PDB file of C-alpha atoms and ligand atoms in Angstrom:
ATOM      1  CA  MET A  11     -97.548  33.650 139.157  1.00 49.00           C
ATOM      2  CA  LYS A  12     -98.869  30.812 141.307  1.00 51.00           C
ATOM      3  CA  THR A  13     -96.350  28.377 139.845  1.00 54.00           C
ATOM      4  CA  PHE A  14     -93.592  30.920 140.369  1.00 53.00           C
ATOM      5  CA  LEU A  15     -94.540  31.372 144.032  1.00 53.00           C
ATOM      6  CA  CYS A  16     -94.649  27.623 144.679  1.00 52.00           C
ATOM      7  CA  CYS A  17     -91.637  26.598 142.676  1.00 52.00           C
ATOM      8  CA  VAL A  18     -89.197  29.456 143.194  1.00 55.00           C
ATOM      9  CA  PHE A  19     -90.083  31.986 145.822  1.00 57.00           C
ATOM     10  CA  ILE A  20     -91.377  29.818 148.684  1.00 57.00           C
ATOM     11  CA  PRO A  21     -88.565  27.226 148.487  1.00 54.00           C
ATOM     12  CA  ALA A  22     -86.022  30.069 148.292  1.00 57.00           C
ATOM     13  CA  PHE A  23     -87.592  31.731 151.330  1.00 59.00           C
ATOM     14  CA  LEU A  24     -87.591  28.484 153.331  1.00 55.00           C
ATOM     15  CA  ALA A  25     -83.987  27.819 152.372  1.00 56.00           C
ATOM     16  CA  LEU A  26     -83.107  31.356 153.507  1.00 55.00           C
ATOM     17  CA  LEU A  27     -84.555  30.563 156.914  1.00 57.00           C
ATOM     18  CA  ALA A  28     -82.639  27.287 157.037  1.00 57.00           C
ATOM     19  CA  GLY A  29     -79.345  28.637 155.693  1.00 78.00           C
ATOM     20  CA  CYS A  30     -78.350  31.195 158.311  1.00 89.00           C
ATOM     21  CA  TYR A  31     -74.580  31.383 158.851  1.00 92.00           C
ATOM     22  CA  THR A  32     -72.831  32.813 161.905  1.00 94.00           C
ATOM     23  CA  ASN A  33     -69.378  34.238 161.237  1.00 95.00           C
ATOM     24  CA  PRO A  34     -67.056  32.517 163.771  1.00 96.00           C
ATOM     25  CA  VAL A  35     -64.881  35.639 164.221  1.00 95.00           C
ATOM     26  CA  THR A  36     -67.289  38.589 164.122  1.00 95.00           C
ATOM     27  CA  GLY A  37     -70.489  36.814 165.227  1.00 95.00           C
ATOM     28  CA  ARG A  38     -72.388  38.492 162.333  1.00 94.00           C
ATOM     29  CA  GLN A  39     -75.284  36.399 161.014  1.00 93.00           C
ATOM     30  CA  TYR A  40     -76.547  36.251 157.451  1.00 89.00           C
ATOM     31  CA  ALA A  41     -78.209  33.901 154.990  1.00 89.00           C
ATOM     32  CA  VAL A  42     -76.029  31.601 152.887  1.00 87.00           C
ATOM     33  CA  LEU A  43     -78.191  29.405 150.665  1.00 83.00           C
ATOM     34  CA  VAL A  44     -75.333  27.765 148.829  1.00 82.00           C
ATOM     35  CA  PRO A  45     -74.196  24.519 150.551  1.00 87.00           C
ATOM     36  CA  VAL A  46     -70.569  24.444 151.823  1.00 88.00           C
ATOM     37  CA  GLU A  47     -69.925  21.447 149.589  1.00 88.00           C
ATOM     38  CA  THR A  48     -71.021  23.399 146.482  1.00 87.00           C
ATOM     39  CA  GLU A  49     -68.849  26.380 147.491  1.00 86.00           C
ATOM     40  CA  ARG A  50     -65.861  24.057 147.911  1.00 88.00           C
ATOM     41  CA  ALA A  51     -66.440  22.387 144.525  1.00 88.00           C
ATOM     42  CA  LEU A  52     -66.773  25.786 142.801  1.00 86.00           C
ATOM     43  CA  GLY A  53     -63.619  26.999 144.552  1.00 87.00           C
ATOM     44  CA  GLU A  54     -61.565  23.999 143.469  1.00 89.00           C
ATOM     45  CA  GLN A  55     -62.853  24.205 139.907  1.00 88.00           C
ATOM     46  CA  SER A  56     -61.993  27.914 139.644  1.00 88.00           C
ATOM     47  CA  PHE A  57     -58.544  27.356 141.166  1.00 91.00           C
ATOM     48  CA  SER A  58     -57.698  24.653 138.594  1.00 91.00           C
ATOM     49  CA  GLU A  59     -58.869  27.048 135.892  1.00 88.00           C
ATOM     50  CA  VAL A  60     -56.611  29.875 137.141  1.00 89.00           C
ATOM     51  CA  LYS A  61     -53.636  27.508 137.400  1.00 93.00           C
ATOM     52  CA  ARG A  62     -54.257  26.375 133.833  1.00 92.00           C
ATOM     53  CA  THR A  63     -54.564  29.871 132.367  1.00 91.00           C
ATOM     54  CA  GLU A  64     -52.019  31.894 134.384  1.00 92.00           C
ATOM     55  CA  LYS A  65     -48.271  31.502 134.795  1.00 96.00           C
ATOM     56  CA  VAL A  66     -47.461  29.559 137.988  1.00 98.00           C
ATOM     57  CA  SER A  67     -44.182  30.701 139.554  1.00 98.00           C
ATOM     58  CA  THR A  68     -41.502  28.082 140.277  1.00 97.00           C
ATOM     59  CA  ASN A  69     -39.309  30.592 142.160  1.00 97.00           C
ATOM     60  CA  PRO A  70     -38.356  28.661 145.337  1.00 98.00           C
ATOM     61  CA  ILE A  71     -37.875  31.794 147.488  1.00 97.00           C
ATOM     62  CA  LEU A  72     -41.285  33.273 146.645  1.00 98.00           C
ATOM     63  CA  ASN A  73     -43.023  29.905 147.062  1.00 98.00           C
ATOM     64  CA  ALA A  74     -41.340  29.267 150.414  1.00 98.00           C
ATOM     65  CA  ARG A  75     -42.366  32.720 151.663  1.00 98.00           C
ATOM     66  CA  VAL A  76     -46.029  32.310 150.668  1.00 98.00           C
ATOM     67  CA  ASN A  77     -46.184  28.753 152.022  1.00 98.00           C
ATOM     68  CA  THR A  78     -44.642  29.694 155.384  1.00 98.00           C
ATOM     69  CA  VAL A  79     -47.043  32.591 155.944  1.00 98.00           C
ATOM     70  CA  GLY A  80     -49.961  30.589 154.529  1.00 98.00           C
ATOM     71  CA  ARG A  81     -49.382  27.563 156.808  1.00 98.00           C
ATOM     72  CA  ARG A  82     -49.245  29.794 159.893  1.00 98.00           C
ATOM     73  CA  ILE A  83     -52.499  31.524 158.911  1.00 98.00           C
ATOM     74  CA  ALA A  84     -54.065  28.127 158.147  1.00 97.00           C
ATOM     75  CA  ALA A  85     -53.104  26.893 161.640  1.00 97.00           C
ATOM     76  CA  ALA A  86     -54.724  30.027 163.145  1.00 97.00           C
ATOM     77  CA  ILE A  87     -57.887  29.351 161.149  1.00 97.00           C
ATOM     78  CA  GLY A  88     -58.097  25.731 162.334  1.00 95.00           C
ATOM     79  CA  THR A  89     -61.629  24.397 162.018  1.00 94.00           C
ATOM     80  CA  ASP A  90     -63.109  27.758 160.920  1.00 95.00           C
ATOM     81  CA  ILE A  91     -62.809  26.198 157.436  1.00 93.00           C
ATOM     82  CA  PRO A  92     -63.536  22.550 158.253  1.00 89.00           C
ATOM     83  CA  THR A  93     -63.180  21.250 154.681  1.00 83.00           C
ATOM     84  CA  ALA A  94     -59.918  23.016 153.768  1.00 93.00           C
ATOM     85  CA  GLN A  95     -57.325  21.198 151.657  1.00 95.00           C
ATOM     86  CA  TRP A  96     -54.779  24.033 151.788  1.00 97.00           C
ATOM     87  CA  GLU A  97     -52.871  24.960 148.671  1.00 97.00           C
ATOM     88  CA  PHE A  98     -50.755  28.117 148.245  1.00 98.00           C
ATOM     89  CA  VAL A  99     -49.679  29.087 144.736  1.00 97.00           C
ATOM     90  CA  VAL A 100     -47.597  32.038 143.477  1.00 98.00           C
ATOM     91  CA  PHE A 101     -48.542  33.458 140.071  1.00 96.00           C
ATOM     92  CA  GLU A 102     -46.074  35.428 138.002  1.00 97.00           C
ATOM     93  CA  SER A 103     -47.722  38.755 137.343  1.00 93.00           C
ATOM     94  CA  LYS A 104     -47.198  42.422 138.147  1.00 91.00           C
ATOM     95  CA  GLU A 105     -50.734  42.530 139.552  1.00 87.00           C
ATOM     96  CA  LEU A 106     -50.919  43.803 143.124  1.00 89.00           C
ATOM     97  CA  ASN A 107     -53.343  41.114 144.139  1.00 87.00           C
ATOM     98  CA  ALA A 108     -54.054  37.905 146.022  1.00 91.00           C
ATOM     99  CA  PHE A 109     -57.150  35.750 146.277  1.00 90.00           C
ATOM    100  CA  ALA A 110     -58.556  32.840 148.284  1.00 91.00           C
ATOM    101  CA  LEU A 111     -61.253  30.373 147.265  1.00 90.00           C
ATOM    102  CA  PRO A 112     -63.441  27.971 149.262  1.00 90.00           C
ATOM    103  CA  GLY A 113     -61.653  24.709 150.006  1.00 92.00           C
ATOM    104  CA  GLY A 114     -58.476  26.544 151.157  1.00 94.00           C
ATOM    105  CA  LYS A 115     -57.080  27.472 147.741  1.00 94.00           C
ATOM    106  CA  VAL A 116     -54.923  30.597 147.862  1.00 95.00           C
ATOM    107  CA  GLY A 117     -53.196  32.488 145.044  1.00 95.00           C
ATOM    108  CA  VAL A 118     -50.694  35.349 145.452  1.00 95.00           C
ATOM    109  CA  TYR A 119     -49.327  37.409 142.542  1.00 95.00           C
ATOM    110  CA  SER A 120     -45.580  38.095 142.495  1.00 96.00           C
ATOM    111  CA  GLY A 121     -46.299  41.844 142.131  1.00 94.00           C
ATOM    112  CA  LEU A 122     -47.944  41.818 145.538  1.00 94.00           C
ATOM    113  CA  LEU A 123     -44.960  39.994 147.037  1.00 96.00           C
ATOM    114  CA  ASP A 124     -42.709  42.834 145.863  1.00 95.00           C
ATOM    115  CA  LEU A 125     -44.995  45.381 147.488  1.00 94.00           C
ATOM    116  CA  ALA A 126     -45.491  43.572 150.823  1.00 95.00           C
ATOM    117  CA  GLU A 127     -42.164  44.392 152.496  1.00 94.00           C
ATOM    118  CA  SER A 128     -42.555  42.191 155.575  1.00 97.00           C
ATOM    119  CA  ASP A 129     -44.156  38.811 156.182  1.00 98.00           C
ATOM    120  CA  SER A 130     -46.568  40.583 158.546  1.00 98.00           C
ATOM    121  CA  GLU A 131     -47.817  42.670 155.605  1.00 97.00           C
ATOM    122  CA  LEU A 132     -48.211  39.539 153.492  1.00 98.00           C
ATOM    123  CA  ALA A 133     -50.046  37.836 156.388  1.00 98.00           C
ATOM    124  CA  ILE A 134     -52.488  40.769 156.580  1.00 97.00           C
ATOM    125  CA  VAL A 135     -53.382  40.429 152.882  1.00 95.00           C
ATOM    126  CA  MET A 136     -53.635  36.636 152.957  1.00 96.00           C
ATOM    127  CA  GLY A 137     -55.631  36.806 156.194  1.00 96.00           C
ATOM    128  CA  HIS A 138     -58.056  39.254 154.567  1.00 94.00           C
ATOM    129  CA  GLU A 139     -58.563  37.039 151.502  1.00 92.00           C
ATOM    130  CA  ILE A 140     -58.959  33.844 153.561  1.00 94.00           C
ATOM    131  CA  GLY A 141     -61.267  35.818 155.870  1.00 94.00           C
ATOM    132  CA  HIS A 142     -63.682  36.204 152.926  1.00 92.00           C
ATOM    133  CA  VAL A 143     -63.702  32.403 152.588  1.00 92.00           C
ATOM    134  CA  VAL A 144     -64.304  31.755 156.311  1.00 95.00           C
ATOM    135  CA  ALA A 145     -67.079  34.359 156.191  1.00 93.00           C
ATOM    136  CA  ARG A 146     -68.503  32.590 153.112  1.00 91.00           C
ATOM    137  CA  HIS A 147     -68.940  35.968 151.421  1.00 88.00           C
ATOM    138  CA  GLY A 148     -69.086  34.342 147.961  1.00 84.00           C
ATOM    139  CA  GLY A 149     -72.027  32.130 148.965  1.00 83.00           C
ATOM    140  CA  LYS A 150     -73.613  35.108 150.723  1.00 85.00           C
ATOM    141  CA  ARG A 151     -73.380  37.239 147.560  1.00 81.00           C
ATOM    142  CA  MET A 152     -74.827  34.412 145.469  1.00 79.00           C
ATOM    143  CA  THR A 153     -77.666  34.168 147.985  1.00 80.00           C
ATOM    144  CA  GLU A 154     -78.265  37.914 147.780  1.00 78.00           C
ATOM    145  CA  GLY A 155     -78.286  37.587 143.996  1.00 75.00           C
ATOM    146  CA  ILE A 156     -80.959  34.883 144.195  1.00 73.00           C
ATOM    147  CA  ALA A 157     -83.057  36.890 146.677  1.00 72.00           C
ATOM    148  CA  THR A 158     -82.673  40.118 144.671  1.00 69.00           C
ATOM    149  CA  ALA A 159     -83.653  38.347 141.447  1.00 71.00           C
ATOM    150  CA  ALA A 160     -86.637  36.641 143.142  1.00 70.00           C
ATOM    151  CA  VAL A 161     -88.001  39.892 144.618  1.00 67.00           C
ATOM    152  CA  GLY A 162     -87.411  41.674 141.299  1.00 67.00           C
ATOM    153  CA  LEU A 163     -89.281  38.995 139.363  1.00 68.00           C
ATOM    154  CA  VAL A 164     -92.253  38.970 141.738  1.00 67.00           C
ATOM    155  CA  GLY A 165     -92.450  42.767 141.532  1.00 67.00           C
ATOM    156  CA  ALA A 166     -92.251  42.690 137.736  1.00 67.00           C
ATOM    157  CA  GLU A 167     -94.941  40.025 137.571  1.00 69.00           C
ATOM    158  CA  VAL A 168     -97.320  42.128 139.702  1.00 64.00           C
ATOM    159  CA  ILE A 169     -96.713  45.273 137.632  1.00 60.00           C
ATOM    160  CA  ASP A 170     -97.119  43.339 134.384  1.00 65.00           C
ATOM    161  CA  ARG A 171    -100.572  42.170 135.480  1.00 67.00           C
ATOM    162  CA  LYS A 172    -101.681  45.545 136.765  1.00 63.00           C
ATOM    163  CA  TYR A 173    -100.122  47.752 134.103  1.00 60.00           C
ATOM    164  CA  GLY A 174     -98.369  46.673 130.947  1.00 63.00           C
ATOM    165  CA  GLN A 175     -95.149  45.666 129.279  1.00 62.00           C
ATOM    166  CA  ASN A 176     -93.674  49.218 129.191  1.00 63.00           C
ATOM    167  CA  GLU A 177     -94.163  49.825 132.884  1.00 60.00           C
ATOM    168  CA  ARG A 178     -92.755  46.401 133.592  1.00 57.00           C
ATOM    169  CA  ASP A 179     -89.570  47.183 131.696  1.00 60.00           C
ATOM    170  CA  THR A 180     -89.254  50.550 133.425  1.00 59.00           C
ATOM    171  CA  PHE A 181     -89.661  48.862 136.781  1.00 52.00           C
ATOM    172  CA  LEU A 182     -86.996  46.265 136.045  1.00 54.00           C
ATOM    173  CA  LEU A 183     -84.613  48.979 134.912  1.00 55.00           C
ATOM    174  CA  ALA A 184     -85.238  51.066 138.021  1.00 54.00           C
ATOM    175  CA  TYR A 185     -85.140  48.038 140.267  1.00 54.00           C
ATOM    176  CA  GLY A 186     -81.841  46.973 138.755  1.00 52.00           C
ATOM    177  CA  GLY A 187     -80.377  50.395 139.573  1.00 49.00           C
ATOM    178  CA  ILE A 188     -81.801  50.547 143.060  1.00 48.00           C
ATOM    179  CA  SER A 189     -80.854  47.002 143.928  1.00 49.00           C
ATOM    180  CA  THR A 190     -77.293  47.567 142.785  1.00 48.00           C
ATOM    181  CA  LEU A 191     -76.645  50.888 144.479  1.00 46.00           C
ATOM    182  CA  GLY A 192     -78.838  50.496 147.525  1.00 47.00           C
ATOM    183  CA  PHE A 193     -78.540  46.843 148.342  1.00 47.00           C
ATOM    184  CA  VAL A 194     -75.779  44.801 146.778  1.00 49.00           C
ATOM    185  CA  LEU A 195     -72.847  47.229 146.890  1.00 51.00           C
ATOM    186  CA  PRO A 196     -73.230  48.539 150.451  1.00 54.00           C
ATOM    187  CA  HIS A 197     -73.432  44.935 151.619  1.00 55.00           C
ATOM    188  CA  SER A 198     -70.192  44.121 149.912  1.00 78.00           C
ATOM    189  CA  ARG A 199     -68.557  47.197 151.482  1.00 82.00           C
ATOM    190  CA  ASN A 200     -69.556  45.738 154.848  1.00 87.00           C
ATOM    191  CA  ASP A 201     -68.069  42.428 153.731  1.00 90.00           C
ATOM    192  CA  GLU A 202     -64.808  44.204 152.947  1.00 90.00           C
ATOM    193  CA  SER A 203     -64.471  45.717 156.409  1.00 92.00           C
ATOM    194  CA  GLU A 204     -65.514  42.397 157.936  1.00 94.00           C
ATOM    195  CA  ALA A 205     -62.704  40.667 155.971  1.00 94.00           C
ATOM    196  CA  ASP A 206     -60.269  43.387 157.154  1.00 95.00           C
ATOM    197  CA  GLN A 207     -61.221  42.660 160.752  1.00 97.00           C
ATOM    198  CA  MET A 208     -60.865  38.903 160.202  1.00 97.00           C
ATOM    199  CA  GLY A 209     -57.494  39.350 158.488  1.00 97.00           C
ATOM    200  CA  LEU A 210     -56.197  41.275 161.510  1.00 98.00           C
ATOM    201  CA  TYR A 211     -57.488  38.581 163.856  1.00 98.00           C
ATOM    202  CA  TYR A 212     -55.956  35.622 161.985  1.00 98.00           C
ATOM    203  CA  ALA A 213     -52.641  37.413 161.333  1.00 98.00           C
ATOM    204  CA  ALA A 214     -52.337  38.371 165.030  1.00 98.00           C
ATOM    205  CA  LYS A 215     -53.267  34.847 166.134  1.00 98.00           C
ATOM    206  CA  ALA A 216     -50.545  33.491 163.811  1.00 98.00           C
ATOM    207  CA  GLY A 217     -47.986  35.819 165.467  1.00 98.00           C
ATOM    208  CA  TYR A 218     -47.869  38.538 162.767  1.00 98.00           C
ATOM    209  CA  ASP A 219     -47.946  42.219 163.744  1.00 98.00           C
ATOM    210  CA  PRO A 220     -51.401  43.691 162.947  1.00 98.00           C
ATOM    211  CA  ARG A 221     -49.881  47.207 162.665  1.00 98.00           C
ATOM    212  CA  ALA A 222     -48.515  46.027 159.292  1.00 98.00           C
ATOM    213  CA  ALA A 223     -52.044  46.528 157.896  1.00 97.00           C
ATOM    214  CA  ILE A 224     -51.605  50.301 158.080  1.00 96.00           C
ATOM    215  CA  THR A 225     -48.156  50.452 156.460  1.00 95.00           C
ATOM    216  CA  PHE A 226     -49.273  47.975 153.802  1.00 95.00           C
ATOM    217  CA  TRP A 227     -52.381  49.940 152.814  1.00 92.00           C
ATOM    218  CA  GLN A 228     -50.479  53.214 152.799  1.00 91.00           C
ATOM    219  CA  ARG A 229     -47.963  51.698 150.370  1.00 90.00           C
ATOM    220  CA  MET A 230     -50.729  50.069 148.307  1.00 89.00           C
ATOM    221  CA  THR A 231     -52.526  53.413 147.994  1.00 86.00           C
ATOM    222  CA  ALA A 232     -49.328  55.080 146.802  1.00 86.00           C
ATOM    223  CA  ALA A 233     -48.617  52.266 144.313  1.00 85.00           C
ATOM    224  CA  LYS A 234     -52.053  52.171 142.713  1.00 75.00           C
ATOM    225  CA  THR A 235     -52.386  53.968 139.436  1.00 58.00           C
ATOM    226  CA  GLY A 236     -55.292  54.564 137.095  1.00 53.00           C
ATOM    227  CA  PRO A 237     -58.658  56.274 137.576  1.00 53.00           C
ATOM    228  CA  LYS A 238     -60.475  55.739 140.826  1.00 54.00           C
ATOM    229  CA  LEU A 239     -64.158  54.865 141.012  1.00 53.00           C
ATOM    230  CA  PRO A 240     -66.234  57.296 143.045  1.00 56.00           C
ATOM    231  CA  ALA A 241     -66.779  55.740 146.492  1.00 56.00           C
ATOM    232  CA  ILE A 242     -70.524  55.242 145.922  1.00 52.00           C
ATOM    233  CA  LEU A 243     -69.928  52.958 142.894  1.00 52.00           C
ATOM    234  CA  SER A 244     -67.084  50.989 144.377  1.00 57.00           C
ATOM    235  CA  SER A 245     -67.447  47.744 146.283  1.00 55.00           C
ATOM    236  CA  HIS A 246     -64.270  48.506 148.214  1.00 58.00           C
ATOM    237  CA  PRO A 247     -64.195  51.306 150.759  1.00 57.00           C
ATOM    238  CA  SER A 248     -62.001  54.189 149.609  1.00 77.00           C
ATOM    239  CA  ASP A 249     -58.365  53.687 150.613  1.00 82.00           C
ATOM    240  CA  GLU A 250     -58.406  56.688 152.969  1.00 86.00           C
ATOM    241  CA  GLN A 251     -61.529  55.342 154.651  1.00 88.00           C
ATOM    242  CA  ARG A 252     -60.047  51.887 154.888  1.00 90.00           C
ATOM    243  CA  ILE A 253     -56.827  53.134 156.514  1.00 93.00           C
ATOM    244  CA  ALA A 254     -58.856  55.250 158.959  1.00 94.00           C
ATOM    245  CA  ASN A 255     -60.986  52.179 159.877  1.00 95.00           C
ATOM    246  CA  LEU A 256     -57.885  49.999 160.263  1.00 96.00           C
ATOM    247  CA  LYS A 257     -56.302  52.538 162.616  1.00 97.00           C
ATOM    248  CA  VAL A 258     -59.338  52.124 164.870  1.00 97.00           C
ATOM    249  CA  MET A 259     -59.361  48.302 164.632  1.00 97.00           C
ATOM    250  CA  VAL A 260     -55.628  47.500 164.924  1.00 98.00           C
ATOM    251  CA  PRO A 261     -55.120  48.258 168.678  1.00 98.00           C
ATOM    252  CA  ASN A 262     -57.780  45.637 169.558  1.00 98.00           C
ATOM    253  CA  PHE A 263     -55.549  42.912 168.097  1.00 98.00           C
ATOM    254  CA  ILE A 264     -52.200  43.897 169.646  1.00 98.00           C
ATOM    255  CA  PRO A 265     -52.663  41.820 172.852  1.00 98.00           C
ATOM    256  CA  LEU A 266     -53.511  38.704 170.799  1.00 98.00           C
ATOM    257  CA  TYR A 267     -50.417  39.297 168.645  1.00 98.00           C
ATOM    258  CA  GLU A 268     -48.124  39.797 171.661  1.00 98.00           C
ATOM    259  CA  GLN A 269     -49.446  36.638 173.276  1.00 97.00           C
ATOM    260  CA  ALA A 270     -48.970  34.607 170.069  1.00 97.00           C
ATOM    261  CA  ALA A 271     -45.480  36.045 169.474  1.00 96.00           C
ATOM    262  CA  LYS A 272     -44.443  35.152 173.057  1.00 96.00           C
ATOM    263  CA  ALA A 273     -45.783  31.600 172.653  1.00 95.00           C
ATOM    264  CA  ARG A 274     -43.803  31.216 169.420  1.00 93.00           C
ATOM    265  CA  GLU A 275     -40.595  32.410 171.107  1.00 92.00           C
ATOM    266  CA  ALA A 276     -41.080  29.908 173.933  1.00 92.00           C
ATOM    267  CA  GLN A 277     -41.346  27.034 171.469  1.00 86.00           C
TER     268      GLN A 277
HETATM  269 ZN1   ZN B   7     -61.657  41.854 150.057  1.00 83.11          ZN
END
């Protein structure tokens, strides 16, 4: 126990104190233990892996569309991702999805491009995904994983000494359940709405209409098939909830959009 405290828990706690990140858009503060450089390296490694295993589209129209929207979003992001080496890749797949990784690596599936009718809708999705990267949500989740595991282990150690192996196992089982439902998932639901807010901000700043978020999510909801997870088990807010939240958020970003659109026209 002593060794565990000295070698794992105390350094982790000190690093938590040292590694506080302030989100440049929302001002929210949270611990990110993972260094930016490590996040970037992991992002680049995963992106190479995806490019190796999935079909990269050579369609010039789709690539031009994603690159145009991506470059405008990247310009709006500026130094919010200081280490970005931007790369926008289209993957051939019916999947209604897009993703962004640390280091400025962005993938969009052709299925999503069919669904997103306007470039504003595409900008909303790309802005959301890149928002997760600016917010360093991946590093934050890894940090939460480390903290959750550390607290769980200390608790198990204490119970093991006081009680016995059976109680220890029961505790770990219960703790696993509690930490998943009560701690990890609600945090990631907050991360999702934070990324929605950031997506609206970056899209508006790049001159894309933030109202497209509502039409896009309405169409996405209609297009999705398959069983839905009950809201309590899902890391994403339910679609209805998300659309309701977006309707509240969108008007705040209209002035920024109008200003950016006017500046683009004057160019
Ligand atoms: Zn998300």
